[in-house]
CSV table of C-alpha atoms in Angstrom, one decimal:
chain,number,residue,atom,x,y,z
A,1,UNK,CA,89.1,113.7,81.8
A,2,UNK,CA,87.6,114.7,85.3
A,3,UNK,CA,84.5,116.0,86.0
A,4,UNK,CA,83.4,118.6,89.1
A,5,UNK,CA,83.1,117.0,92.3
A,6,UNK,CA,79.9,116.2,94.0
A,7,UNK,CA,81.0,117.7,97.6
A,8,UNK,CA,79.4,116.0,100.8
A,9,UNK,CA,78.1,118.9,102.2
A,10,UNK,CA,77.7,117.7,106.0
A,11,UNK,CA,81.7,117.6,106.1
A,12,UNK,CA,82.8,119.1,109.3
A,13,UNK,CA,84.6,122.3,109.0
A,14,UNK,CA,87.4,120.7,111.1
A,15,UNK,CA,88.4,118.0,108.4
A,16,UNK,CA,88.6,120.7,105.2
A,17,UNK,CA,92.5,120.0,105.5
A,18,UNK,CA,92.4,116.8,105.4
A,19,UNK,CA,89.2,116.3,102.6
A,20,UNK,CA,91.3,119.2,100.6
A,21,UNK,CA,94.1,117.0,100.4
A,22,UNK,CA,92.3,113.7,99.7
A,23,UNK,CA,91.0,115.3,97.0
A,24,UNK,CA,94.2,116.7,95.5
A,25,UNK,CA,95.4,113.1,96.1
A,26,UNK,CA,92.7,111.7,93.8
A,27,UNK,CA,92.4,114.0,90.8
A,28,UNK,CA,96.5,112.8,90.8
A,29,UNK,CA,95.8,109.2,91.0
A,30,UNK,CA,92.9,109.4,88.1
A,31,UNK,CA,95.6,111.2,85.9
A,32,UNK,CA,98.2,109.2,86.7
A,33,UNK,CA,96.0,105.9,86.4
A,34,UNK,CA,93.9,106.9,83.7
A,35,UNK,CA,90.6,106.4,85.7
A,36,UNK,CA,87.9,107.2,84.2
A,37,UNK,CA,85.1,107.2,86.9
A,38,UNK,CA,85.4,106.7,90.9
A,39,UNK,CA,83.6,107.3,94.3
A,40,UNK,CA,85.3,108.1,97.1
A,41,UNK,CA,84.1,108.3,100.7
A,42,UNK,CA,85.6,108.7,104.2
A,43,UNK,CA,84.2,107.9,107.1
A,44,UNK,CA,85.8,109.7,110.6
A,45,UNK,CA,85.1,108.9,113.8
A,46,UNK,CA,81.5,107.3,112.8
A,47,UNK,CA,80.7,110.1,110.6
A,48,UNK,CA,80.8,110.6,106.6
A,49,UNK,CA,83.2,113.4,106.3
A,50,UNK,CA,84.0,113.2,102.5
A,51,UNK,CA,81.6,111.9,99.9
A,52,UNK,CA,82.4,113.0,96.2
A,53,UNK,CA,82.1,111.6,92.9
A,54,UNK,CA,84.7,112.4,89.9
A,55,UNK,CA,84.7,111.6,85.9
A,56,UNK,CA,82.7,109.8,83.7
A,57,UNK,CA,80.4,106.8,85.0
A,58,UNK,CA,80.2,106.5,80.7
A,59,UNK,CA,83.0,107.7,78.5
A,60,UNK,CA,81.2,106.8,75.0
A,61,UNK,CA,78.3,108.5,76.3
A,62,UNK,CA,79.7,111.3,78.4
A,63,UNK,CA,77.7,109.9,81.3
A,64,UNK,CA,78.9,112.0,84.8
A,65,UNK,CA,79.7,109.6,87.6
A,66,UNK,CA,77.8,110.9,90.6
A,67,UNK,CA,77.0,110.0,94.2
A,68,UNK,CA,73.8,107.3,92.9
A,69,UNK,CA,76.2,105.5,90.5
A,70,UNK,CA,76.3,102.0,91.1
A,71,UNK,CA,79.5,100.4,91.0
A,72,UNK,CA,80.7,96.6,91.3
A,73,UNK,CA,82.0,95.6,94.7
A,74,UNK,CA,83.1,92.3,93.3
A,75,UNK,CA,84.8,90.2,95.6
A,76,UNK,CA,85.0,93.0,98.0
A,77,UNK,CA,81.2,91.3,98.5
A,78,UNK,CA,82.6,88.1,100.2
A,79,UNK,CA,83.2,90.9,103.4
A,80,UNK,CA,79.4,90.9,103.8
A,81,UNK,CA,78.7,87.3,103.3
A,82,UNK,CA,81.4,87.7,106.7
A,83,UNK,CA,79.2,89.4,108.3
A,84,UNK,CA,76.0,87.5,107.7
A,85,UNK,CA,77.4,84.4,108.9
A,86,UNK,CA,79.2,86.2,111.5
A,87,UNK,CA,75.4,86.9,112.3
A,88,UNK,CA,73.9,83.2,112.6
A,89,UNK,CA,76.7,82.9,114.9
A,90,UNK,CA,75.9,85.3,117.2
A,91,UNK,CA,72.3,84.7,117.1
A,92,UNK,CA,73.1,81.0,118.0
A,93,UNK,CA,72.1,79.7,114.0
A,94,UNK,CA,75.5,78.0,113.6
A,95,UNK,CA,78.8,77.2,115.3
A,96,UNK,CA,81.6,79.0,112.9
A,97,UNK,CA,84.3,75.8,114.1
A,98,UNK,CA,81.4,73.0,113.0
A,99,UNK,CA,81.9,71.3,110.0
A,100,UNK,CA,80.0,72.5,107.0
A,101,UNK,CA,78.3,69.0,106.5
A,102,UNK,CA,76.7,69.9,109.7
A,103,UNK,CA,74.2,72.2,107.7
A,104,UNK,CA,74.8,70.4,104.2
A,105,UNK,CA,74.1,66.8,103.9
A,106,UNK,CA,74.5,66.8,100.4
A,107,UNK,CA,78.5,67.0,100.4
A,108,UNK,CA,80.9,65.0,98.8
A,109,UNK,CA,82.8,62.7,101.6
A,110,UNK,CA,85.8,64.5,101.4
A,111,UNK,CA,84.6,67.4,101.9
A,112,UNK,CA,82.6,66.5,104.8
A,113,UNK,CA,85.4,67.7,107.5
A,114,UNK,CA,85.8,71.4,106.0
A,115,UNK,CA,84.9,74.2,109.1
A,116,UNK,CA,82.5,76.9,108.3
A,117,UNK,CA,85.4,79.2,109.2
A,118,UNK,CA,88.2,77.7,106.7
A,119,UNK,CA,85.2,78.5,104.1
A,120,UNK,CA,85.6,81.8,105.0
A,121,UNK,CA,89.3,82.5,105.4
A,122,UNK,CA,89.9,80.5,102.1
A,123,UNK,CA,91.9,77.7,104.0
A,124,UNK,CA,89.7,74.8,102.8
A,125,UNK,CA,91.5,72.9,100.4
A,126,UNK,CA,88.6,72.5,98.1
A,127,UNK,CA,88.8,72.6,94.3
A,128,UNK,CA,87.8,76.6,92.5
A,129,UNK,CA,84.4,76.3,90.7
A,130,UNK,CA,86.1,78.6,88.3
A,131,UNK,CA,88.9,78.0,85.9
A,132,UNK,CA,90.9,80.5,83.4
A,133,UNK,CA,87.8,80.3,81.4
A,134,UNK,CA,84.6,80.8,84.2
A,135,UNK,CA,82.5,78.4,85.5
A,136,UNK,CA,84.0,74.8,84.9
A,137,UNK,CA,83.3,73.2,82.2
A,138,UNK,CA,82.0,76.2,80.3
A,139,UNK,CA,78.1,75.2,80.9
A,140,UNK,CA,75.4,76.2,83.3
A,141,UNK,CA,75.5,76.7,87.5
A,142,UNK,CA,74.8,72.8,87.9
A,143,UNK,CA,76.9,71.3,85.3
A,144,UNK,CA,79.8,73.8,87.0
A,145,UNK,CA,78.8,72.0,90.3
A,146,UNK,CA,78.8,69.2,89.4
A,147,UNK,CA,82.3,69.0,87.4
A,148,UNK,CA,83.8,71.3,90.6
A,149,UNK,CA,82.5,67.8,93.5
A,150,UNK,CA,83.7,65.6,91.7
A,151,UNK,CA,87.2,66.9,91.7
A,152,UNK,CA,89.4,65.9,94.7
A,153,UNK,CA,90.3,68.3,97.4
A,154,UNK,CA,93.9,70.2,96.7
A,155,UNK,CA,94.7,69.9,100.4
A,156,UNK,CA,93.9,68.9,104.0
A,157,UNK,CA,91.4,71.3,105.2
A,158,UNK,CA,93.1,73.8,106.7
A,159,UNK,CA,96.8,73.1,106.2
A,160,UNK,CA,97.0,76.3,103.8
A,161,UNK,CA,95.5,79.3,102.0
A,162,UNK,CA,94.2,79.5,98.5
A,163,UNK,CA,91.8,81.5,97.4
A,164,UNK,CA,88.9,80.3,95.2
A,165,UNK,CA,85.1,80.8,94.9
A,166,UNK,CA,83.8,77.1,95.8
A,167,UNK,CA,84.5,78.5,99.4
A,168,UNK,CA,81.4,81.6,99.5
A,169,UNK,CA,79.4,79.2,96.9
A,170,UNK,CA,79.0,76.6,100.2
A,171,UNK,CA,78.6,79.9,102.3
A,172,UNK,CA,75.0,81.1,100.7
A,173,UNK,CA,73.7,78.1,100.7
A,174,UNK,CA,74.7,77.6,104.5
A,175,UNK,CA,73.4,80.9,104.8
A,176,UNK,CA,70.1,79.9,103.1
A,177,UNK,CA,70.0,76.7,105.2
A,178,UNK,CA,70.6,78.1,108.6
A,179,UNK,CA,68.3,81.8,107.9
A,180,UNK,CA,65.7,80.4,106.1
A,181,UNK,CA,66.1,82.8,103.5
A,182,UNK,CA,67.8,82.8,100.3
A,183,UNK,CA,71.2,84.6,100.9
A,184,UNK,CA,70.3,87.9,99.0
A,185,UNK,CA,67.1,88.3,101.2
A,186,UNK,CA,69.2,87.4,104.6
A,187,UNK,CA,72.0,90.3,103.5
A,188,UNK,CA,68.9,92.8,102.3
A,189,UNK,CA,67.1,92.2,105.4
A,190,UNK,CA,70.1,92.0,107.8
A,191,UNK,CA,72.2,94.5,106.5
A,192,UNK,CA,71.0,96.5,103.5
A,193,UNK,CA,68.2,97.7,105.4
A,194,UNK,CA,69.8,98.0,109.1
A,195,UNK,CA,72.2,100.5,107.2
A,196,UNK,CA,70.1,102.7,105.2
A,197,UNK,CA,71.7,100.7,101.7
A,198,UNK,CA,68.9,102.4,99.7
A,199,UNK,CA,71.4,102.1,96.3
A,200,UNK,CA,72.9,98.3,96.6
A,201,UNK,CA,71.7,95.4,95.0
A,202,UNK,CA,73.3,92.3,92.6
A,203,UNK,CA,74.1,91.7,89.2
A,204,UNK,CA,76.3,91.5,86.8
A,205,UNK,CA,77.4,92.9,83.4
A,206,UNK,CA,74.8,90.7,81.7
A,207,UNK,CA,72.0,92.7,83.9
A,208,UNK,CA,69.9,95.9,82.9
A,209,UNK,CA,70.4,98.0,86.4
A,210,UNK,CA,69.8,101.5,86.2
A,211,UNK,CA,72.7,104.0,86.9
A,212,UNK,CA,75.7,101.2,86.6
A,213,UNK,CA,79.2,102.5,86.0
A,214,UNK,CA,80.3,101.0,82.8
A,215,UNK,CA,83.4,98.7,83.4
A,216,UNK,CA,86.2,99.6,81.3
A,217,UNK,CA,90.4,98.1,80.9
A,218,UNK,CA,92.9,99.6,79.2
A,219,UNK,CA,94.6,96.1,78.6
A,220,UNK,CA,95.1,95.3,74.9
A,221,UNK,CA,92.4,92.9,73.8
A,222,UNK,CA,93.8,88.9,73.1
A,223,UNK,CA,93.6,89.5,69.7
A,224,UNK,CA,96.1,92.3,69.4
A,225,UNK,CA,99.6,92.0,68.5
A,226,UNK,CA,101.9,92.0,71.9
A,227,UNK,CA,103.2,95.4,71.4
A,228,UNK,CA,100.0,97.0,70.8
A,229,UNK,CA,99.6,100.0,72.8
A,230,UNK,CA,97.2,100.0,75.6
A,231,UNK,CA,93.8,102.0,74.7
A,232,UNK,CA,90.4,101.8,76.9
A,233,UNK,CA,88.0,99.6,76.0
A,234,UNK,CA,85.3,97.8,77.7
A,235,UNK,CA,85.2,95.1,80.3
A,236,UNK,CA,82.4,92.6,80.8
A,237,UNK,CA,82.3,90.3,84.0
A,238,UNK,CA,80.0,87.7,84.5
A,239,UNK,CA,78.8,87.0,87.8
A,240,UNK,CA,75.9,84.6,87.9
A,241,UNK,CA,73.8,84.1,90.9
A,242,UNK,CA,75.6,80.9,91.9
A,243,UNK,CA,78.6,83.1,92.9
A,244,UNK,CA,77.0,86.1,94.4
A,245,UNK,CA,78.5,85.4,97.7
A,246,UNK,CA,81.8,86.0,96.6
A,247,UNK,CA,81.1,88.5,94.2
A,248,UNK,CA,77.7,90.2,93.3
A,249,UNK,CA,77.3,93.6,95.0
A,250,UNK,CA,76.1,96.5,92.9
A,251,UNK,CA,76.5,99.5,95.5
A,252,UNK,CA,77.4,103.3,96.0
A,253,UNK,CA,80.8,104.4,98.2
A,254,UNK,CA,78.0,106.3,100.4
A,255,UNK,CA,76.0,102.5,101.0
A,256,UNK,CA,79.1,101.2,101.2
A,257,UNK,CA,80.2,103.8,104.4
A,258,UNK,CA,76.8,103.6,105.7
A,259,UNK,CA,77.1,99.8,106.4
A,260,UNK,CA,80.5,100.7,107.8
A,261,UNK,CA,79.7,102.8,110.1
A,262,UNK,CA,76.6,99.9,111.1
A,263,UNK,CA,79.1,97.4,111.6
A,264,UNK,CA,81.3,99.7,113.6
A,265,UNK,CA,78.8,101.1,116.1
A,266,UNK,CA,77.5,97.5,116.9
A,267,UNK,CA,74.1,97.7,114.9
A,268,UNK,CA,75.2,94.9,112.9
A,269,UNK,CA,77.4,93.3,115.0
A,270,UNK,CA,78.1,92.9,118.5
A,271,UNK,CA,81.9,93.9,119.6
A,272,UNK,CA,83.1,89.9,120.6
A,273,UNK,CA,81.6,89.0,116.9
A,274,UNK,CA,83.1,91.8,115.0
A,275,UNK,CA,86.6,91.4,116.4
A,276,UNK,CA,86.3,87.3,116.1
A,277,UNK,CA,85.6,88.4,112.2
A,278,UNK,CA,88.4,90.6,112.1
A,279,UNK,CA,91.0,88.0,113.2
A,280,UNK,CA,93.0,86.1,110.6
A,281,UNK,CA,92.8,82.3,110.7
A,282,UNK,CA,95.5,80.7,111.8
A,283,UNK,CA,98.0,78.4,109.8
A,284,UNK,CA,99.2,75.0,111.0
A,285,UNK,CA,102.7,76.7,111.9
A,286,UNK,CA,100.9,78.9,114.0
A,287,UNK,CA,101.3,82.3,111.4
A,288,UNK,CA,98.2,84.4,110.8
A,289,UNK,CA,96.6,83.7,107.6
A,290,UNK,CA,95.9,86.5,105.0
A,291,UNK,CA,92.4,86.1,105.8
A,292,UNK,CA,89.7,86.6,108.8
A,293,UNK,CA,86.3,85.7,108.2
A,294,UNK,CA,85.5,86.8,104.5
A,295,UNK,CA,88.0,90.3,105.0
A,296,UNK,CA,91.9,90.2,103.9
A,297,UNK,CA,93.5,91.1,106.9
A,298,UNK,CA,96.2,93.7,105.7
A,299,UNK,CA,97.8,94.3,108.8
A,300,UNK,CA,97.1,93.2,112.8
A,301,UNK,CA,99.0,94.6,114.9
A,302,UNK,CA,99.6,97.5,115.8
A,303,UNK,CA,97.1,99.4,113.6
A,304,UNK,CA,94.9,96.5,112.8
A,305,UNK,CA,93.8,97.3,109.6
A,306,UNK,CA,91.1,94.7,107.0
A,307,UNK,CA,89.6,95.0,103.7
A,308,UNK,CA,87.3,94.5,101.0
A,309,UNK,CA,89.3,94.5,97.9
A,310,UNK,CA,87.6,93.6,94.1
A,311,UNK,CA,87.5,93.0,90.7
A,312,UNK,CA,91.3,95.2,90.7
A,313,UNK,CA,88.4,98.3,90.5
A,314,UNK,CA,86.8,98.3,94.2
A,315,UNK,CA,87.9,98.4,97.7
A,316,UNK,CA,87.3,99.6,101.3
A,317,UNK,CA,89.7,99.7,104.1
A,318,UNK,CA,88.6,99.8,107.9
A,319,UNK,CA,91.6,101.1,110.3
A,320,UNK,CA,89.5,100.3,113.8
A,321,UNK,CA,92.0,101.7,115.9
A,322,UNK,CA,92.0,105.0,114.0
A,323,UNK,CA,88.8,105.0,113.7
A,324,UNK,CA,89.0,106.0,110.4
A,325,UNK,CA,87.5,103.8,107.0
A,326,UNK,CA,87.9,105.0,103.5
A,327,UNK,CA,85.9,103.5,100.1
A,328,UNK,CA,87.1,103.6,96.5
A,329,UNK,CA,85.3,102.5,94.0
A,330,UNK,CA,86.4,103.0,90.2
A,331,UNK,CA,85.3,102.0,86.5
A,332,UNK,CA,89.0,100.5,86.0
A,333,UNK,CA,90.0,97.3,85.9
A,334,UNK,CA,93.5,97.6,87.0
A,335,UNK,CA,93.1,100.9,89.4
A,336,UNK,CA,93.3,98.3,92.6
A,337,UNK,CA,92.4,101.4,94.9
A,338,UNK,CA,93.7,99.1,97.8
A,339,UNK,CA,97.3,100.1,96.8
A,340,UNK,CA,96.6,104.0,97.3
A,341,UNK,CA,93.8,104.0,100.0
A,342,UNK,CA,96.6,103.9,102.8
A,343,UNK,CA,97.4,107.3,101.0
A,344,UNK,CA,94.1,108.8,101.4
A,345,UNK,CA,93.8,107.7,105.3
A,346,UNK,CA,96.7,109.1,106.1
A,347,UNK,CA,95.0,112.9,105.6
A,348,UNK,CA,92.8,111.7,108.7
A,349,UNK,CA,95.5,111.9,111.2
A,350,UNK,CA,94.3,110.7,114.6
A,351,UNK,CA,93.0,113.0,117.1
A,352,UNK,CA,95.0,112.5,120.1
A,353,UNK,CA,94.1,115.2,122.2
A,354,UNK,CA,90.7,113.2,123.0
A,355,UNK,CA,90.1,109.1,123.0
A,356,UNK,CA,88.4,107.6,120.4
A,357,UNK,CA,85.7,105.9,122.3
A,358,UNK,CA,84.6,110.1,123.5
A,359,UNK,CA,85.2,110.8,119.9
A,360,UNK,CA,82.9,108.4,118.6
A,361,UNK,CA,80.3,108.9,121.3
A,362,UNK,CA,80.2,112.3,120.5
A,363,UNK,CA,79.8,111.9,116.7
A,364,UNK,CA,77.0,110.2,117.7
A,365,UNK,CA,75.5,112.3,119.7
A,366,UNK,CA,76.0,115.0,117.8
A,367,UNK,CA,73.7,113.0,114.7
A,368,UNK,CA,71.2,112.1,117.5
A,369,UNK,CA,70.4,115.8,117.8
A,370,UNK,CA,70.6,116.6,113.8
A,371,UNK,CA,67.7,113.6,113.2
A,372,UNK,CA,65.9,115.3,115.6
A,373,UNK,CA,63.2,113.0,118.5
């Protein structure tokens, strides 16, 4: 079922085509993917030129989704744990190529040689605190640590990719460490409030946050026989504070596009930064890596295009050249709105009658004059 749309109502005049497209785009995808809820918004140019909301935030309860919902960003999170430590570097706090026993002296010996930025691009080599089951072991935050250091490393730091959660675990507290902060006040103070994130906060399924999309799968549950037919149901996830680096962000697509437009324009980051974050690590035969620092790189070059991609429900992709970004964020486990994103910002064809860098500037000046002295 879809519910009315909750238009932006600053769109420029000169997108409609495009946002009238997007939108026919999505009311076809939720059909076709049986989503029940989503957020979409499009950022052009440094603007918001598309912000709607579609469908039920609560299908038992016929709760609307609208633009305040607060959906899971998952481990489309670990992008702003990129950022924050792509911060302490900039501000002189830490050295990304350092070993991370530089700012933890509590690390097991062979783990002492791991760089702050194999942490981030998942090239580490060191053991997942999380198995098939969740935390190892089944028991609290320490006993997982605990069981997770005392496993060996699955290969030379740096010699390959493999993605795991140990990695942005090691991050907050290095975060923590070098700020002086604990990692959720460094990212509210250095990020949430620097981009107007008046919606965004952390938790899980466990926690009572008002106005949360309620997760759902259409998956057959374990107990069903193989050929039962797939039905919605509901989908608890369990992020405890432990691994909110890598995954705890309860946000809004608007937040979301706020703090991309932030990063963009240099109010989070400073140009040398931002593109050193953006570029995928390298592997010992010289190939890019999947991953930059905390973003999947999806493509380089030409059209340099990186992500935030979670929980198969949540996702954001930045196309810097084009200076185009789009955010998707559903209720569906399974929806992975990274697949059909490219889709959507391909209605936001580049302008190339004028640069981008006039574009932008002019976007900006044209807010400047709307917010008034």
């Amino acid at each position: 079922m879809l519910i009315g749309a909750l238009p932006f109502a600053a769109a420029s005049a000169s997108q409609a085509p495009a946002n009238e497209q997007a939108r026919r785009l999505i009311r076809q995808i939720m059909q076709e993917l049986r989503i029940p809820g989503l957020q979409i918004t499009v950022v052009k140019d440094g603007q918001i030129v598309l912000s709607e909301a579609y469908g039920l935030a609560n299908v038992e309860n016929g709760v609307r989704a609208s633009r305040d919902t607060r959906f899971p960003l998952n481990s489309a999170t670990k992008a702003f744990t990129g950022v924050a430590i792509a911060q302490l570097a900039e501000q002189g706090r830490l050295d990304l190529d350092a070993s991370a026993s530089r700012y933890l002296d509590d690390l097991p010996a062979a783990w002492r040689e791991v760089r702050v930025r194999q942490l981030l691009a998942h090239t580490s080599g060191l053991p997942d605190i999380l198995d098939a089951n969740g935390l190892l072991g089944g028991g609290s935050e320490a006993q997982a640590w605990t069981a997770v250091t005392a496993r060996p490393l699955e290969a030379a730091p740096g010699q390959r990719f493999a993605y795991n959660q140990t990695n942005y675990v090691l991050l907050a507290r290095i975060i923590a460490q070098q700020s002086g902060m604990s990692y959720e006040r460094f990212l509210a103070t250095g990020q949430f409030s620097s981009a107007r994130m008046a919606r965004t906060t952390f938790g899980d399924s466990y926690d009572l946050v008002p106005d949360v999309a309620t997760m759902y799968s259409l998956a057959p549950r374990a107990t069903d026989a193989a050929d039962a037919p797939s039905r919605l149901s509901h989908w608890f996830y369990d992020i405890p504070p432990l691994l909110w680096a890598g995954g705890g962000i309860l946000t809004t697509a608007d937040d979301t596009a706020h703090w991309l437009v932030a990063l963009t324009e240099g109010r989070l980051l400073g140009d040398a930064a931002r593109a050193r974050m953006w570029s995928a690590e390298r592997l010992p035969d010289g190939r890019a890596g999947p991953w930059a620092g905390g973003w999947p790189v999806l493509r380089a070059s030409p059209d340099l295009q990186v992500a935030g991609i979670g929980g198969a429900r949540s996702a954001f992709v930045v196309y810097p050249e084009r200076g185009v970004a789009v955010v998707v964020l559903t209720n569906l486990v399974g929806a992975n709105p990274q697949q059909f994103i490219p889709r959507i910002a391909d209605c936001y064809a580049r302008d190339s009658s004028t640069p981008r860098h006039e574009r932008v500037a002019l976007a900006r000046q044209q807010r400047a004059a709307i917010a008034g002295p």
